[in-house]
Every structure is written in structure tokens, then in C-alpha cells.
CSV table of C-alpha atoms in Angstrom, one decimal:
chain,number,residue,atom,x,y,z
A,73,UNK,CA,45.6,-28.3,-46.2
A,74,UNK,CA,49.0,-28.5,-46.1
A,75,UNK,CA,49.3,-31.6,-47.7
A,76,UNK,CA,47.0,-30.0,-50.5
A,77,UNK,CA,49.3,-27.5,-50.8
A,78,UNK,CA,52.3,-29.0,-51.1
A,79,UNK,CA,50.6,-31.5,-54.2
A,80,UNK,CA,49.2,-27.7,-56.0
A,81,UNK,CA,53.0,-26.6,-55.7
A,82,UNK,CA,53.4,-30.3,-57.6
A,83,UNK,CA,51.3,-29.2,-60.2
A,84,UNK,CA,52.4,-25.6,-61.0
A,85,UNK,CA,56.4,-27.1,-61.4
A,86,UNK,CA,54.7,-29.8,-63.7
A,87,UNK,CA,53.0,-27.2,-66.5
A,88,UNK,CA,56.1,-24.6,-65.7
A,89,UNK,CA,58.7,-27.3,-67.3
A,90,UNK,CA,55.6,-27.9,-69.9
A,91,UNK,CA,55.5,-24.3,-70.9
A,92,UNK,CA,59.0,-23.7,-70.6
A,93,UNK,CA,60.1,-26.7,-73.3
A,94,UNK,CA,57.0,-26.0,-75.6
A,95,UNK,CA,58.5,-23.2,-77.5
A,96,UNK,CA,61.8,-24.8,-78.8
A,97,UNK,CA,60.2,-26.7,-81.6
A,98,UNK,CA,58.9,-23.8,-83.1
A,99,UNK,CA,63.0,-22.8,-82.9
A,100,UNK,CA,63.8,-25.5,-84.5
A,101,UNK,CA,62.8,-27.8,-87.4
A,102,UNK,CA,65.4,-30.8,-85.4
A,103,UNK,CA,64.0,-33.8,-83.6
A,104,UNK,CA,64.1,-32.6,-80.2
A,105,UNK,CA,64.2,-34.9,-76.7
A,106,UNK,CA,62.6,-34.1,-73.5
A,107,UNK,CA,65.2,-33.1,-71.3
A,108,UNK,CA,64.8,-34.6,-68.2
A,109,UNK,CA,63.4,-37.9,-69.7
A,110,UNK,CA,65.8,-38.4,-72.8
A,111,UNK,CA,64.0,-41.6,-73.9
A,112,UNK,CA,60.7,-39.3,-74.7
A,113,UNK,CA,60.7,-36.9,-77.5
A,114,UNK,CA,59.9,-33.1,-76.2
A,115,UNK,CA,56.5,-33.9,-77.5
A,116,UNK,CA,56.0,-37.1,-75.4
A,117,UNK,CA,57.4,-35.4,-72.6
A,118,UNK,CA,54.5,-32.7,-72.9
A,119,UNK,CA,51.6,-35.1,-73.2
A,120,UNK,CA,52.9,-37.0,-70.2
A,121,UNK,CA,52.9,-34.0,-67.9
A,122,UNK,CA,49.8,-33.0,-69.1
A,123,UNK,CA,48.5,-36.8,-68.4
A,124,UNK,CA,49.8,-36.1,-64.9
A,125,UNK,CA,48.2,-32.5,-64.5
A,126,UNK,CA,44.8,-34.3,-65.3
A,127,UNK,CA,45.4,-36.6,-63.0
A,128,UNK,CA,46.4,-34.5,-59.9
A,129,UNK,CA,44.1,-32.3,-60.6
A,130,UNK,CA,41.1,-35.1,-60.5
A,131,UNK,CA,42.6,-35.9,-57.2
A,132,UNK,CA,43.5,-32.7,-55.4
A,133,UNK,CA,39.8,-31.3,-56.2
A,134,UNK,CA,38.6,-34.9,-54.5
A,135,UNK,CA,40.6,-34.3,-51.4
A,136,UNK,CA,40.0,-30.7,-51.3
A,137,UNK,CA,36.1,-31.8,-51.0
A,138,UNK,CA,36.6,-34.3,-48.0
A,139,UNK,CA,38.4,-31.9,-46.6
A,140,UNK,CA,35.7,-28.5,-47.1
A,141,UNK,CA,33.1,-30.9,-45.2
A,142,UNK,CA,35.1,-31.1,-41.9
A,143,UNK,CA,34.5,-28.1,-39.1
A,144,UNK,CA,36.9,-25.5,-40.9
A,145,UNK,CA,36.9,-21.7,-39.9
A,146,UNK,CA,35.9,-19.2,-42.4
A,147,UNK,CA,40.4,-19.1,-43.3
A,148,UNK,CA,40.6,-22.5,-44.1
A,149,UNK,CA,37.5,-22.3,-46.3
A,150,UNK,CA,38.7,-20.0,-48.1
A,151,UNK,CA,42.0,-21.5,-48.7
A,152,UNK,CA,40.3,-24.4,-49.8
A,153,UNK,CA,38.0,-23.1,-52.5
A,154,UNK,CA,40.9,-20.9,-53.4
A,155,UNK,CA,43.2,-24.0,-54.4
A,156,UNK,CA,40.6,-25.7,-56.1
A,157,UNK,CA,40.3,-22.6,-58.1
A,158,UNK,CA,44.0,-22.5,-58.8
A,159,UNK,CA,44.0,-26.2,-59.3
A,160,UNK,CA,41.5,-25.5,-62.1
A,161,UNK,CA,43.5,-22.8,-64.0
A,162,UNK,CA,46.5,-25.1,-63.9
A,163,UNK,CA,44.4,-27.7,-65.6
A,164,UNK,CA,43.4,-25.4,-68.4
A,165,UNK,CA,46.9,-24.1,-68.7
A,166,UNK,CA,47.8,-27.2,-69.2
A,167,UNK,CA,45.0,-28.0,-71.7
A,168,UNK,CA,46.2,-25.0,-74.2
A,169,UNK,CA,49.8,-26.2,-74.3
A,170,UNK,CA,48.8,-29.8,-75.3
A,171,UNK,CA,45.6,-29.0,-77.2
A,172,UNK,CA,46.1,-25.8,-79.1
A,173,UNK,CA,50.2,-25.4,-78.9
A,174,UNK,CA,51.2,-29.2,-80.1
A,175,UNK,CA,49.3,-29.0,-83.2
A,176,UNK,CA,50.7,-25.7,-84.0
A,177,UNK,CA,54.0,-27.3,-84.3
A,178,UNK,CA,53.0,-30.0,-87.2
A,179,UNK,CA,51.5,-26.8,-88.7
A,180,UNK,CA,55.0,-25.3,-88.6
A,181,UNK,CA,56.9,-27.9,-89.4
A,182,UNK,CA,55.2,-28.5,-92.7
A,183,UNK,CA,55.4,-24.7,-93.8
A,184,UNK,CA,59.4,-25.2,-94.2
A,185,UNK,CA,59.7,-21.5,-93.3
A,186,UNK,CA,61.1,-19.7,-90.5
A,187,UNK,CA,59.1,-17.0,-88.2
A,188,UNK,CA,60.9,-13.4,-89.3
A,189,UNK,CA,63.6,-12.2,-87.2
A,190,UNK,CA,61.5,-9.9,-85.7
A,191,UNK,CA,58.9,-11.9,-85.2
A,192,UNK,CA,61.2,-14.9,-83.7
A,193,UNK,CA,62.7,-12.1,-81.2
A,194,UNK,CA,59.1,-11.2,-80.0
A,195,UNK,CA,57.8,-14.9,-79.8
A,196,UNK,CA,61.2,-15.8,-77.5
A,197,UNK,CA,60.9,-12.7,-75.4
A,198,UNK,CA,56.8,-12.9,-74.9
A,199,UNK,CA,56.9,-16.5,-73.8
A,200,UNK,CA,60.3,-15.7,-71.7
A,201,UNK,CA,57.8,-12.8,-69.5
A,202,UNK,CA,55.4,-15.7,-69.3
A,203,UNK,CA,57.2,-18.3,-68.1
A,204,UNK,CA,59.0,-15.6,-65.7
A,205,UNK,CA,55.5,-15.2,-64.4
A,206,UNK,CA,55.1,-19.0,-63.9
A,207,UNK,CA,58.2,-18.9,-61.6
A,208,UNK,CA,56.8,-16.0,-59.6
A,209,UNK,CA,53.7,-17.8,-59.2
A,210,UNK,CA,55.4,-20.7,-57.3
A,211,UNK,CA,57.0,-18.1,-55.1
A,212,UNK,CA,54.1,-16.7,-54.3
A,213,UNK,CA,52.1,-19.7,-53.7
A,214,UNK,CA,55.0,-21.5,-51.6
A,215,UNK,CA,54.6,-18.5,-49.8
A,216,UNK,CA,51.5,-17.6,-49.7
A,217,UNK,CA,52.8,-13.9,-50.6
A,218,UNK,CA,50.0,-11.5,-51.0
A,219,UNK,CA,52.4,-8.7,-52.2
A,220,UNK,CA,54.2,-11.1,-55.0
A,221,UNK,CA,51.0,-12.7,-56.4
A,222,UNK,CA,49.9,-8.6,-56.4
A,223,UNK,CA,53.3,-7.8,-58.7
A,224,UNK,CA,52.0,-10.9,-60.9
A,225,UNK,CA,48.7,-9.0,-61.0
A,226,UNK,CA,50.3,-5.5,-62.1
A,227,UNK,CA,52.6,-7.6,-64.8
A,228,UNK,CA,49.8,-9.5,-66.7
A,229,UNK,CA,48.3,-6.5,-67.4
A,230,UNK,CA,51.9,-4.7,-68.4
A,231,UNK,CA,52.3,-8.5,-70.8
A,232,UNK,CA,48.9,-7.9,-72.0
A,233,UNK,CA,49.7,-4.4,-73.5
A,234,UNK,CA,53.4,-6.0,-74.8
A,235,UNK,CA,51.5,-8.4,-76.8
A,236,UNK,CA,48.8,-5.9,-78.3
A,237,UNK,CA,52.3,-4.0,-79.4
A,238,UNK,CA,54.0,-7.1,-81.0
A,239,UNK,CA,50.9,-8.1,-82.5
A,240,UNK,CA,50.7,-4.2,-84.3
A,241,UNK,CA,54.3,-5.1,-84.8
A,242,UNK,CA,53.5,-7.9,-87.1
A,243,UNK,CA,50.7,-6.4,-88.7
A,244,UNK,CA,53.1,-3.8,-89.9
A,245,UNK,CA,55.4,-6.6,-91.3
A,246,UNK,CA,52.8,-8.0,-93.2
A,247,UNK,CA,51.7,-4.8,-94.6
A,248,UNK,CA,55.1,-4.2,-95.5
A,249,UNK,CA,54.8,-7.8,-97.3
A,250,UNK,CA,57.2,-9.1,-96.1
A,251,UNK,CA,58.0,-13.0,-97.3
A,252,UNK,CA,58.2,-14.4,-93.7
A,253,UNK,CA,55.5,-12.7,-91.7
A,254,UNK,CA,52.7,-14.0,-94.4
A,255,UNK,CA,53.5,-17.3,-94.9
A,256,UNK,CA,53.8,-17.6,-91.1
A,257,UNK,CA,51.1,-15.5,-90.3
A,258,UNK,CA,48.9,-17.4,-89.1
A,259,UNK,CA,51.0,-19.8,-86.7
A,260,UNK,CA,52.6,-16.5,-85.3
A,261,UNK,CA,48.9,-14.8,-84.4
A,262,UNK,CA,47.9,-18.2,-82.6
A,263,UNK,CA,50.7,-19.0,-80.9
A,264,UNK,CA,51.1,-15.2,-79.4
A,265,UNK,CA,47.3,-15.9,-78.6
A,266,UNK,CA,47.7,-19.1,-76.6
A,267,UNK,CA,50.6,-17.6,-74.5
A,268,UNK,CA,48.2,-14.5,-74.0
A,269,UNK,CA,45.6,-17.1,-72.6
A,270,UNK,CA,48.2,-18.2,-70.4
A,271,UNK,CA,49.1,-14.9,-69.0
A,272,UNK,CA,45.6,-14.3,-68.3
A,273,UNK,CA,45.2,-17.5,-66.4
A,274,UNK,CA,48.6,-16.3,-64.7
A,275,UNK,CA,46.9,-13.3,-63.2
A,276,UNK,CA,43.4,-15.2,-62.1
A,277,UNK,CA,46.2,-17.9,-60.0
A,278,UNK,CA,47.2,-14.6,-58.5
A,279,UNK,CA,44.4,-13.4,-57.4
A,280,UNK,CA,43.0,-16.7,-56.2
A,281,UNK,CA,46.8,-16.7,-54.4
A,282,UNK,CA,46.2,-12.7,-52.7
A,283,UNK,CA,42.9,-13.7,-51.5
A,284,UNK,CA,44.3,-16.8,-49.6
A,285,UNK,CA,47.6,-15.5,-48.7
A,286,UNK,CA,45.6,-11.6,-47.1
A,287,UNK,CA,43.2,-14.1,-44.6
């Protein structure tokens, strides 16, 4: 289990570094590189970690079976169908980033227009709560830390109501007409959607995480 463990923590640095570097390109209309791996482009870095997620996740789910049909106590059973469940989220998180975000940033590219101040501000500081959360998860899990994965509970639903507000926020803008919000309208809407999706899968990790970690 251990072992297990320590290849889930694997996982859940892998899609953190994913999620963290997936925003710059909508920053930015420059060529970016992947910065641990300079001879990739950011967007080669991202498929390649996702490659890796799919892979790890194929084969922490395998082991995880051999080991649920030894003599395990009611614990340890848990803990097992608790990281295949968390092993599973990570998957899909990472899925989203290399499914829905990397073809939003083509989309954006071509529109040669920027995201409104505003709306650039609330983008940054939405996906900066999320990937704060992504960090708390790996304390939590290293730990198996009932009380932090509960405080990453209590903040997916406080992020949930922050992006119902920035999405109002944006609404306004357009109904204000302004140049910026429409033509980047829809771009904004998904992308605020994907990292919602994320913080939702954020808060089933820690749950799957409290139930393990209160045995």
C-alpha cells in the first residue's frame, strides 16, 4: 500500500505541474517552452504528462487489484478502493487539461485579441485558488490528513461560489459591450468552466482522502 501510495503522490505532482503551466498560453500569444524539459514546447510538455498520467494510472489500478485480493482488514480495503478512486479523478483531471484546455488555446491564438483586464485578473486568480488546492491535496494525501483534505472540502465549495461571481462579472461586461469580453466570450466561459470541473474533482480527491485518512 505503501508503495501504491507513494506512485498516487507521483501522479498528483505530474497533473499539478500540468495545471499549473496550462494557463500561460492564454497569457501570452509567444512560443512558450516547457520549463523543466526546454527541448519540448509547453504544449508537448502537457501531452507528455498526460501520456504518463494514463499510463500510471493503468498501472496503479492493476496493482491496487492484486493487492485488494490478498487477506486485508476492513482499513486497508478501504484505503485501497479509496486510491483507486483518487487515481481515477487524477486521470480525468488530467483528460480536461489535454482534451478541452489545449484546444482552447488554438481557439485563442487565432482570435488575435486579448481577454479584458478584468477578465484576465479573474482567469489568473481562479486558476491560482485551484492550483493552491492541488498543492493542499498533496499535503493531505502525503499525510493522510483528514482535517486538510476537510479545509479542501470547505474551499471547493467557497471557489465554486467565486466562479458563479466572476462568471456574473463577465456577463455584466458583455452587457456593457464591451469590445474584449465579446469577442473572447466564449474562450473565457469555457475555460472558467474547465477549471470549475477541476475544482470539483479537487473536492471528490478529498473526500476519497478524509475517508482513508479518519480509518
Amino acid at each position: 500500500l505503501e508503495l501504491a501510495r507513494s506512485e498516487v503522490a507521483r501522479m498528483s505532482a505530474i497533473f499539478g505541474r500540468m495545471l499549473e503551466s496550462i494557463i500561460e498560453p492564454f497569457k501570452t500569444n509567444d512560443d512558450l517552452l516547457d520549463q523543466k524539459y526546454p527541448q519540448l514546447s509547453l504544449i508537448e510538455g502537457v501531452e507528455m504528462r498526460e501520456e504518463k498520467l494514463d499510463f500510471l494510472e493503468e498501472r496503479i489500478v492493476l496493482y491496487l487489484r492484486k493487492i485488494g485480493q490478498q487477506e486485508l482488514s476492513i482499513e486497508q480495503i478501504q484505503e485501497v478502493y479509496g486510491m483507486m478512486s483518487i487515481v481515477n479523478d487524477i486521470e480525468s483531471i488530467g483528460d480536461i487539461i489535454d482534451k478541452n484546455m489545449i484546444p482552447l488555446i488554438a481557439k485563442k491564438s487565432a482570435l488575435n485579441t486579448d481577454f479584458s483586464s478584468e477578465g484576465r485578473e479573474e482567469l489568473e486568480v481562479f486558476h491560482t485558488k485551484i492550483c493552491k488546492q492541488i498543492s493542499r491535496l498533496n499535503d493531505a494525501f502525503s499525510e493522510l490528513n483528514p482535517e486538510i483534505a476537510r479545509r479542501i472540502m470547505l474551499k471547493e465549495e467557497k471557489y465554486s461560489d467565486l466562479e458563479t461571481e466572476y462568471r456574473t462579472r463577465h456577463l455584466e461586461r458583455i452587457h456593457e459591450e464591451r469590445k474584449e469580453s465579446i469577442e473572447t466570450h466564449e474562450i473565457h466561459m469555457e475555460l472558467m468552466d474547465l477549471l470549475k470541473q477541476i475544482n470539483v474533482y479537487t473536492g471528490d480527491i478529498a473526500k476519497s482522502i478524509h475517508a482513508i485518512g479518519e480509518k
